[in-house]
């Protein structure tokens, strides 16, 4: 199935090496449901399944000599793989792992960068390919390569191509994260209440990949995770969460900005574990949010 997607040979190999990870993760889940003793670079207690997923991904990359280095949410430092490689692969091996004990969907998200460009140019120029697996009732795989989006879904007999629609300008659902801000940010509170009164449906899964996959599957909506005093730049991870999901949905006509109103794909990162806020989804809704909550007039 992957051979039907128009990808350079190396990128196809990368996906082929990773394609079994979601099912291997499913098969092992019940063995790794406890917390581990590890605290990751973001100060979060890793689940055993986070570490298992991280190992699964790393093992799948062995032999891919075009990968220069990797950065993972579960690794403090960059790991060097092949001196002559061209790419930096950044990933969150298990997005939404705090939900795993409740049998909710989780994700695995990847961003492949030109290793020489990533800290020197805007993300849109260094991102080669973004992709995520959404592990729910079925496994979905979303890929952006050169702004061509491919959506595959795994059924009993393998992956099948699924339709993917562009994202409508208007939202009909809203996923507001970090709601503790409502007690201090009146603009955010007024916006949320008025948009719910206007009929937007509340849909928040607390797993970025699930929220983005929902928005994409419904062809519209807005996801919001603003910064706060504890996470002054936001809590989400720029290189291996926010950038790849923005790369995917912006190729489908969505908008994706941070709390200062900057387009995510225009940012130049400075560190592999950099944090970010995120407001993403239907373009008119992101514009409305920019005006009403961020108080920025276009
Ligand atoms: O990886 C960070 C993350 O788990 C995202 O997947 C998700 O969007 C967010 O944090 C959930 O945060 P909270 O538990 O504060 O809603
Ligand atoms: Mg995550």
XYZ file of C-alpha atoms and ligand atoms in Angstrom:
315
model
C 0.000 0.000 0.000
C 2.784 2.429 0.847
C 4.294 1.811 -2.586
C 1.169 3.469 -4.079
C 2.014 6.758 -2.380
C 4.295 8.993 -4.347
C 7.232 9.161 -1.946
C 10.988 9.056 -2.447
C 12.378 5.586 -1.765
C 13.991 6.590 1.549
C 10.795 8.034 2.971
C 8.855 4.983 1.893
C 11.408 2.814 3.689
C 11.022 4.909 6.810
C 7.250 4.414 6.826
C 7.572 0.707 6.032
C 9.909 0.267 8.991
C 7.456 2.012 11.308
C 4.192 0.620 10.022
C 4.075 -2.298 12.460
C 4.672 -0.139 15.543
C 0.974 0.629 16.322
C -0.052 -3.039 16.322
C 3.032 -4.082 18.292
C 2.146 -1.411 20.805
C -1.455 -2.630 21.036
C -0.275 -6.191 21.592
C 1.975 -5.154 24.487
C -0.205 -2.516 26.141
C -1.587 -4.626 28.991
C 1.950 -5.529 30.153
C 3.070 -1.903 30.579
C 0.216 -0.054 32.250
C 2.099 1.196 35.314
C 4.176 4.309 35.760
C 7.920 3.944 35.247
C 10.527 5.509 37.536
C 11.583 7.850 34.722
C 10.742 11.566 34.641
C 11.035 12.931 31.096
C 12.659 16.185 30.007
C 9.282 17.950 30.342
C 9.070 16.951 34.020
C 6.381 14.321 33.438
C 6.453 10.840 34.926
C 6.779 8.423 32.001
C 4.518 5.403 31.814
C 6.208 2.071 31.169
C 4.344 2.083 27.861
C 5.973 5.410 26.906
C 9.384 3.796 27.261
C 8.298 0.636 25.477
C 6.910 2.709 22.578
C 10.130 4.708 22.466
C 12.153 1.479 22.199
C 9.829 0.113 19.503
C 10.318 3.234 17.387
C 14.086 3.282 17.927
C 14.421 -0.416 17.014
C 12.416 0.214 13.836
C 14.923 2.833 12.716
C 17.969 0.565 12.845
C 19.612 0.304 9.425
C 18.079 3.500 8.003
C 21.353 5.152 7.103
C 19.714 8.357 5.859
C 18.629 9.228 9.433
C 21.348 11.401 10.927
C 19.862 11.805 14.411
C 16.689 11.391 16.412
C 14.970 13.408 19.132
C 12.217 11.874 21.239
C 9.994 13.126 24.037
C 11.437 10.251 26.072
C 15.124 11.060 25.427
C 16.812 14.018 27.124
C 19.437 14.419 24.406
C 19.662 14.098 20.654
C 20.770 10.593 19.633
C 23.205 10.361 16.738
C 22.534 7.486 14.331
C 24.514 7.896 11.069
C 27.192 10.498 10.402
C 26.296 10.687 6.720
C 22.541 10.845 7.287
C 20.550 13.851 6.061
C 17.588 13.929 8.379
C 16.686 14.654 11.965
C 13.644 12.576 12.987
C 11.710 13.984 15.954
C 8.910 12.010 17.583
C 6.550 11.630 20.479
C 6.411 7.825 20.776
C 3.159 7.795 22.756
C 1.008 10.885 22.751
C -1.813 10.719 25.299
C -0.146 8.070 27.442
C -1.799 9.400 30.608
C -5.061 8.096 29.104
C -3.827 4.585 28.458
C -5.309 3.119 31.645
C -8.733 4.341 30.536
C -8.671 2.563 27.163
C -8.731 5.811 25.159
C -7.109 6.388 21.793
C -3.445 7.453 21.664
C -1.068 8.642 18.972
C 2.487 8.442 17.724
C 3.714 11.525 15.894
C 6.792 12.156 13.754
C 8.432 15.083 12.006
C 11.311 14.545 9.613
C 13.563 17.593 9.215
C 16.507 18.522 7.060
C 19.130 18.328 9.822
C 21.131 21.243 8.411
C 18.145 23.571 8.221
C 16.046 22.840 11.267
C 17.504 25.511 13.581
C 18.182 28.036 10.809
C 15.042 28.473 8.741
C 11.257 28.557 9.339
C 9.711 25.166 10.028
C 7.908 25.154 6.695
C 11.318 25.076 4.968
C 12.985 22.428 7.113
C 10.077 19.976 7.415
C 10.449 17.198 4.860
C 7.599 14.935 5.957
C 5.162 14.829 8.876
C 3.095 11.842 9.856
C 1.135 10.437 12.730
C -0.531 7.184 13.697
C -3.818 7.522 15.509
C -4.425 4.335 17.446
C -8.134 4.114 18.146
C -10.660 1.503 17.129
C -8.508 1.147 13.993
C -5.042 2.492 13.252
C -4.979 5.566 11.039
C -1.903 6.983 9.363
C -1.814 10.588 8.134
C 1.114 11.778 6.055
C 2.109 15.147 4.635
C 4.820 15.093 2.027
C 5.158 18.263 -0.083
C 1.627 19.309 0.946
C 0.106 16.123 -0.436
C -1.896 14.504 2.313
C -2.387 10.752 2.444
C -4.837 9.136 4.864
C -4.598 5.388 5.408
C -6.628 3.237 7.755
C -5.611 -0.221 8.875
C -8.316 -2.862 8.626
C -7.924 -6.629 9.047
C -6.322 -7.080 5.643
C -3.918 -4.115 5.799
C -3.927 -0.364 5.171
C -6.556 1.192 2.899
C -6.557 4.679 1.422
C -9.256 6.921 2.881
C -10.616 10.230 1.657
C -9.388 13.379 3.286
C -11.279 16.656 2.965
C -9.978 20.172 3.196
C -10.775 21.861 6.490
C -13.775 24.200 6.355
C -13.246 27.867 7.172
C -15.959 27.703 9.808
C -15.701 25.508 12.886
C -18.542 23.463 14.311
C -16.630 22.003 17.243
C -14.168 23.326 19.793
C -11.415 21.590 21.786
C -10.310 24.019 24.509
C -7.313 22.850 26.541
C -5.875 24.374 29.703
C -9.241 25.538 31.004
C -7.774 26.568 34.358
C -6.974 29.799 32.522
C -10.676 30.672 32.589
C -10.294 32.018 36.134
C -7.672 34.572 35.077
C -8.143 35.168 31.337
C -11.508 36.897 30.873
C -11.104 37.125 27.127
C -10.618 33.367 26.856
C -13.597 32.724 29.159
C -15.912 35.070 27.245
C -14.833 33.570 23.928
C -15.448 29.981 25.080
C -18.864 30.777 26.557
C -20.013 32.761 23.545
C -18.813 30.130 21.047
C -20.536 27.332 22.988
C -23.696 29.473 23.088
C -23.372 29.920 19.322
C -23.596 26.159 18.925
C -20.014 24.875 18.695
C -19.839 21.370 20.120
C -17.358 20.711 22.909
C -14.883 17.957 21.965
C -11.614 17.665 23.901
C -9.730 14.359 24.126
C -6.566 15.454 26.060
C -4.417 13.727 23.447
C -3.246 16.135 20.765
C -3.268 13.505 18.026
C -6.850 12.480 18.899
C -7.966 16.116 18.932
C -6.299 16.851 15.612
C -7.516 13.618 14.051
C -11.061 14.447 15.144
C -10.825 17.956 13.683
C -9.402 16.599 10.429
C -11.973 13.795 10.201
C -14.811 16.282 10.730
C -13.189 18.710 8.248
C -13.386 21.583 10.732
C -13.086 22.765 14.305
C -10.648 24.585 16.544
C -8.076 23.236 19.011
C -6.706 25.595 21.664
C -3.910 25.107 24.180
C -2.711 28.437 25.544
C 0.368 29.167 27.653
C 0.182 29.962 31.368
C 2.474 31.035 34.221
C 3.888 27.522 34.583
C 4.495 27.048 30.852
C 5.191 30.552 29.637
C 5.661 29.443 26.037
C 2.947 26.767 26.228
C 3.054 23.140 27.292
C 2.953 21.325 23.949
C 6.142 20.316 22.140
C 7.057 22.279 19.054
C 9.296 19.924 17.073
C 7.508 16.635 17.646
C 3.879 17.598 18.229
C 2.894 21.106 17.204
C 4.971 21.383 14.003
C 3.970 18.046 12.437
C 0.247 18.413 13.182
C 0.353 22.000 11.883
C 2.184 20.805 8.755
C -0.593 18.270 8.142
C -3.663 20.429 8.782
C -2.286 23.594 7.145
C -1.903 21.598 3.917
C -5.685 21.102 4.205
C -6.417 24.861 4.458
C -6.371 25.136 8.243
C -4.517 27.820 10.220
C -2.121 27.171 13.066
C -0.707 29.872 15.337
C 0.804 30.290 18.789
C -0.337 32.616 21.601
C 1.491 35.581 20.053
C -0.373 35.090 16.779
C 2.649 33.816 14.853
C 2.077 31.097 12.299
C 3.605 27.918 13.681
C 5.223 27.005 10.374
C 6.971 30.408 10.262
C 8.778 29.784 13.559
C 12.503 29.015 13.652
C 13.096 26.578 16.510
C 16.072 26.884 18.796
C 15.979 23.633 20.725
C 14.734 20.079 20.257
C 12.493 20.084 23.324
C 11.114 23.608 22.808
C 7.569 24.126 24.063
C 4.756 25.905 22.290
C 1.155 26.975 22.644
C -1.243 26.115 19.818
C -4.436 27.492 18.317
C -5.262 25.508 15.199
C -8.065 24.603 12.876
C -10.724 26.302 10.760
C -9.255 29.539 9.427
C -12.165 31.912 10.216
C -12.387 30.539 13.755
C -8.640 30.972 14.321
C -9.007 34.548 13.009
C -11.899 35.183 15.404
C -9.832 33.782 18.281
C -6.906 35.999 17.255
C -9.102 39.063 17.461
C -11.224 38.248 20.511
C -8.760 36.450 22.771
C -5.283 37.424 21.574
C -6.537 40.969 20.897
C -4.602 41.115 17.641
C -6.335 42.822 14.696
C -5.318 41.592 11.235
O 1.794 15.798 24.909
C 1.184 16.761 25.664
C -0.294 16.493 25.791
O -0.542 15.253 26.394
C -1.085 16.593 24.470
O -1.171 15.371 23.803
C -2.458 17.057 24.913
O -3.033 17.877 23.928
C -2.168 17.826 26.175
O -0.842 17.511 26.597
C -3.146 17.471 27.266
O -2.939 18.289 28.341
P -3.975 18.385 29.557
O -3.847 17.086 30.291
O -3.502 19.572 30.337
O -5.352 18.579 28.977
Mg 2.536 14.122 23.629
